Every structure is written in structure tokens, then in C-alpha cells.
Amino acid sequence: MKFGIDKKYLLWGITLLITACLSILFCYVLFKGADFTIGWHKLFKILMPVIDGLALAYILSAMLNYIEKRIIYPIAAKLKIKTTTRSKKVMRNIGVFFTCVLFILILYSLVMLIVPQLLVSIQSIIKNVPQYFNNISLWSEKTLKDYPEIEDL
């Protein structure tokens, strides 16, 4: 007698196993939610560089595709360059180069927008630190005068 696995019962078994695992996970999250969120945050913190890299690659690949299709290939067609595998690799490398240059320029311009404002804010804070300390001193003296029982603590 030949023994074979019935696909119908195999799918039912896998469905029941997945349902049981999800039920156990739901109960664990329901009753031990704090532990679950701590673990999730640790995992997210560890994976953050990978997630950042994937997001950056997604954005830059769209930029690269645009540069290739709208700029490099039309220029190559006007110059009547044959599209061999070698020329496609060269065009791809040129596109990667221009994408990197464009990304660095965008990053540089964002930094140049943020740094001057940051410097102005830091200078303002440093300039006003004596006034801040004076306000804290006046507030604490007023509070101690209004509530003398705090002074005994």
C-alpha cells in the first residue's frame, strides 16, 4: 500500500499550527505587553541602521532610474552609442556617480540650512543663561517664602 500525504489535510494542519501560534502570541502580548514592547524596541533599535539603509537605497534607486532613463540614455542615443552590455554598465556607473553627487549636494544643503539656525539658537541660550539662573533663583526664593514647610525638608 502506498502512503501519501493528502494536501488537504496538510494545509489544515498548517492552518491550525499558525492559528495556535498566533493565539499564544496574542495571549503573551495581552498579559505581558510591557516585556513585549521592551523587546520590540530593542529589536527595532538594533535593526535601525538596516532600515535606514533600505530606505535610503529605495529613494536613491528611484533617483538613479530617473537619471538613467531621462538623462543618460537619451544622451547616449543622440551620440549614437551602441547599447552593449559594456556600455550599459558604463552608463549605469555614470548614473550611480551622478546620483551620489546629487545626494551629497542635497545632504550638504540641508546641513547648511540647519547649522546656522542651530548656532544662533546656541548663542542665544548662552547669552541668556545668567537671566535664566536669575529667574530660577527668584522663583525658588518666592516659593520658599510662600511655602516655608518646604524649607524644612
C-alpha positions as a LaTeX table, in Angstrom:
\begin{tabular}{lrrr}
\hline
Residue & $x$ (\AA) & $y$ (\AA) & $z$ (\AA) \\
\hline
Met1 & 0.00 & 0.00 & 0.00 \\
Lys2 & 1.32 & 3.37 & $-0.99$ \\
Phe3 & 1.36 & 6.07 & 1.68 \\
Gly4 & 0.99 & 9.67 & 0.54 \\
Ile5 & 0.40 & 12.97 & 2.23 \\
Asp6 & $-3.00$ & 14.39 & 1.45 \\
Lys7 & $-2.57$ & 18.04 & 0.55 \\
Lys8 & $-5.93$ & 18.98 & 2.04 \\
Tyr9 & $-5.02$ & 17.66 & 5.50 \\
Leu10 & $-1.54$ & 19.15 & 5.31 \\
Leu11 & $-2.99$ & 22.61 & 4.67 \\
Trp12 & $-5.47$ & 22.14 & 7.53 \\
Gly13 & $-2.61$ & 21.15 & 9.84 \\
Ile14 & $-0.52$ & 24.16 & 8.88 \\
Thr15 & $-3.55$ & 26.43 & 9.36 \\
Leu16 & $-4.17$ & 25.00 & 12.84 \\
Leu17 & $-0.49$ & 25.37 & 13.77 \\
Ile18 & $-0.40$ & 29.00 & 12.64 \\
Thr19 & $-3.68$ & 29.72 & 14.46 \\
Ala20 & $-2.33$ & 28.17 & 17.68 \\
Cys21 & 0.92 & 30.15 & 17.42 \\
Leu22 & $-0.93$ & 33.40 & 16.83 \\
Ser23 & $-3.26$ & 32.68 & 19.77 \\
Ile24 & $-0.30$ & 32.08 & 22.06 \\
Leu25 & 1.37 & 35.27 & 20.79 \\
Phe26 & $-1.85$ & 37.24 & 21.36 \\
Cys27 & $-2.12$ & 35.96 & 24.96 \\
Tyr28 & 1.53 & 36.76 & 25.60 \\
Val29 & 1.14 & 40.30 & 24.27 \\
Leu30 & $-2.09$ & 40.76 & 26.20 \\
Phe31 & $-0.70$ & 39.70 & 29.58 \\
Lys32 & 3.00 & 40.52 & 29.20 \\
Gly33 & 2.72 & 43.56 & 26.94 \\
Ala34 & 5.44 & 45.57 & 28.65 \\
Asp35 & 8.02 & 42.84 & 28.13 \\
Phe36 & 6.95 & 42.50 & 24.52 \\
Thr37 & 7.27 & 46.23 & 23.83 \\
Ile38 & 10.70 & 46.35 & 25.50 \\
Gly39 & 11.87 & 43.50 & 23.31 \\
Trp40 & 10.33 & 45.09 & 20.22 \\
His41 & 12.09 & 48.41 & 20.95 \\
Lys42 & 15.43 & 46.63 & 21.43 \\
Leu43 & 14.99 & 44.77 & 18.16 \\
Phe44 & 13.97 & 47.97 & 16.37 \\
Lys45 & 17.00 & 49.78 & 17.83 \\
Ile46 & 19.31 & 47.03 & 16.57 \\
Leu47 & 17.73 & 46.96 & 13.11 \\
Met48 & 17.57 & 50.75 & 12.70 \\
Pro49 & 20.77 & 51.03 & 10.59 \\
Val50 & 19.44 & 48.33 & 8.26 \\
Ile51 & 16.06 & 50.05 & 7.98 \\
Asp52 & 17.77 & 53.39 & 7.29 \\
Gly53 & 19.92 & 51.76 & 4.61 \\
Leu54 & 16.91 & 50.16 & 2.96 \\
Ala55 & 15.00 & 53.45 & 2.93 \\
Leu56 & 17.99 & 55.30 & 1.52 \\
Ala57 & 18.52 & 52.63 & $-1.15$ \\
Tyr58 & 14.84 & 52.81 & $-2.09$ \\
Ile59 & 14.98 & 56.59 & $-2.53$ \\
Leu60 & 18.32 & 56.59 & $-4.34$ \\
Ser61 & 17.32 & 53.77 & $-6.70$ \\
Ala62 & 14.33 & 55.82 & $-7.84$ \\
Met63 & 16.64 & 58.78 & $-8.39$ \\
Leu64 & 19.12 & 56.56 & $-10.27$ \\
Asn65 & 16.42 & 55.13 & $-12.53$ \\
Tyr66 & 15.20 & 58.64 & $-13.36$ \\
Ile67 & 18.71 & 59.85 & $-14.17$ \\
Glu68 & 19.39 & 56.81 & $-16.33$ \\
Lys69 & 16.15 & 56.84 & $-18.30$ \\
Arg70 & 15.67 & 60.59 & $-18.68$ \\
Ile71 & 19.24 & 61.86 & $-18.98$ \\
Ile72 & 21.90 & 59.24 & $-19.73$ \\
Tyr73 & 20.11 & 57.02 & $-22.27$ \\
Pro74 & 18.82 & 59.99 & $-24.34$ \\
Ile75 & 22.32 & 61.48 & $-24.41$ \\
Ala76 & 23.75 & 58.10 & $-25.44$ \\
Ala77 & 21.11 & 57.83 & $-28.18$ \\
Lys78 & 21.97 & 61.30 & $-29.51$ \\
Leu79 & 25.66 & 60.40 & $-29.53$ \\
Lys80 & 24.75 & 57.14 & $-31.32$ \\
Ile81 & 26.43 & 54.93 & $-28.74$ \\
Lys82 & 25.63 & 51.25 & $-29.21$ \\
Thr83 & 23.89 & 49.67 & $-26.22$ \\
Thr84 & 26.09 & 46.69 & $-25.49$ \\
Thr85 & 26.40 & 45.13 & $-22.06$ \\
Arg86 & 29.65 & 47.01 & $-21.52$ \\
Ser87 & 28.14 & 50.37 & $-22.47$ \\
Lys88 & 25.12 & 49.69 & $-20.23$ \\
Lys89 & 27.48 & 49.03 & $-17.32$ \\
Val90 & 29.36 & 52.25 & $-18.05$ \\
Met91 & 26.09 & 54.21 & $-18.26$ \\
Arg92 & 24.93 & 52.62 & $-15.01$ \\
Asn93 & 28.19 & 53.64 & $-13.30$ \\
Ile94 & 27.82 & 57.19 & $-14.61$ \\
Gly95 & 24.25 & 57.23 & $-13.26$ \\
Val96 & 25.42 & 55.96 & $-9.86$ \\
Phe97 & 28.10 & 58.65 & $-9.79$ \\
Phe98 & 25.63 & 61.44 & $-10.57$ \\
Thr99 & 23.13 & 60.02 & $-8.06$ \\
Cys100 & 25.80 & 60.04 & $-5.34$ \\
Val101 & 26.83 & 63.59 & $-6.24$ \\
Leu102 & 23.21 & 64.74 & $-6.20$ \\
Phe103 & 22.59 & 63.04 & $-2.85$ \\
Ile104 & 25.70 & 64.62 & $-1.31$ \\
Leu105 & 24.62 & 68.05 & $-2.60$ \\
Ile106 & 21.14 & 67.62 & $-1.11$ \\
Leu107 & 22.64 & 66.48 & 2.20 \\
Tyr108 & 25.08 & 69.40 & 2.20 \\
Ser109 & 22.34 & 71.93 & 1.51 \\
Leu110 & 20.20 & 70.52 & 4.34 \\
Val111 & 23.14 & 70.75 & 6.74 \\
Met112 & 23.83 & 74.31 & 5.61 \\
Leu113 & 20.21 & 75.21 & 6.32 \\
Ile114 & 20.21 & 73.67 & 9.80 \\
Val115 & 23.66 & 74.56 & 11.18 \\
Pro116 & 23.33 & 78.39 & 11.05 \\
Gln117 & 19.98 & 78.24 & 12.85 \\
Leu118 & 21.47 & 75.87 & 15.41 \\
Leu119 & 24.39 & 78.21 & 16.03 \\
Val120 & 22.06 & 81.17 & 16.50 \\
Ser121 & 19.98 & 79.18 & 18.99 \\
Ile122 & 23.02 & 78.06 & 20.97 \\
Gln123 & 24.40 & 81.61 & 21.08 \\
Ser124 & 21.03 & 82.86 & 22.29 \\
Ile125 & 20.92 & 80.26 & 25.06 \\
Ile126 & 24.48 & 81.07 & 26.17 \\
Lys127 & 23.71 & 84.79 & 26.14 \\
Asn128 & 20.57 & 84.32 & 28.26 \\
Val129 & 21.95 & 81.78 & 30.79 \\
Pro130 & 22.52 & 84.43 & 33.52 \\
Gln131 & 18.93 & 85.61 & 33.11 \\
Tyr132 & 17.68 & 82.01 & 33.32 \\
Phe133 & 19.63 & 81.44 & 36.55 \\
Asn134 & 18.31 & 84.70 & 37.95 \\
Asn135 & 14.72 & 83.66 & 37.15 \\
Ile136 & 15.23 & 80.27 & 38.80 \\
Ser137 & 16.72 & 81.94 & 41.87 \\
Leu138 & 13.82 & 84.41 & 42.15 \\
Trp139 & 11.27 & 81.63 & 41.66 \\
Ser140 & 12.88 & 79.41 & 44.31 \\
Glu141 & 13.09 & 82.29 & 46.81 \\
Lys142 & 9.43 & 83.17 & 46.20 \\
Thr143 & 8.38 & 79.55 & 46.54 \\
Leu144 & 10.31 & 79.12 & 49.81 \\
Lys145 & 8.81 & 82.35 & 51.14 \\
Asp146 & 5.26 & 81.28 & 50.22 \\
Tyr147 & 5.66 & 77.70 & 51.48 \\
Pro148 & 8.02 & 77.64 & 54.49 \\
Glu149 & 7.28 & 73.95 & 55.15 \\
Ile150 & 9.31 & 73.06 & 52.04 \\
Glu151 & 12.39 & 74.61 & 53.62 \\
Asp152 & 12.30 & 72.07 & 56.47 \\
Leu153 & 12.62 & 69.14 & 54.08 \\
\hline
\end{tabular}
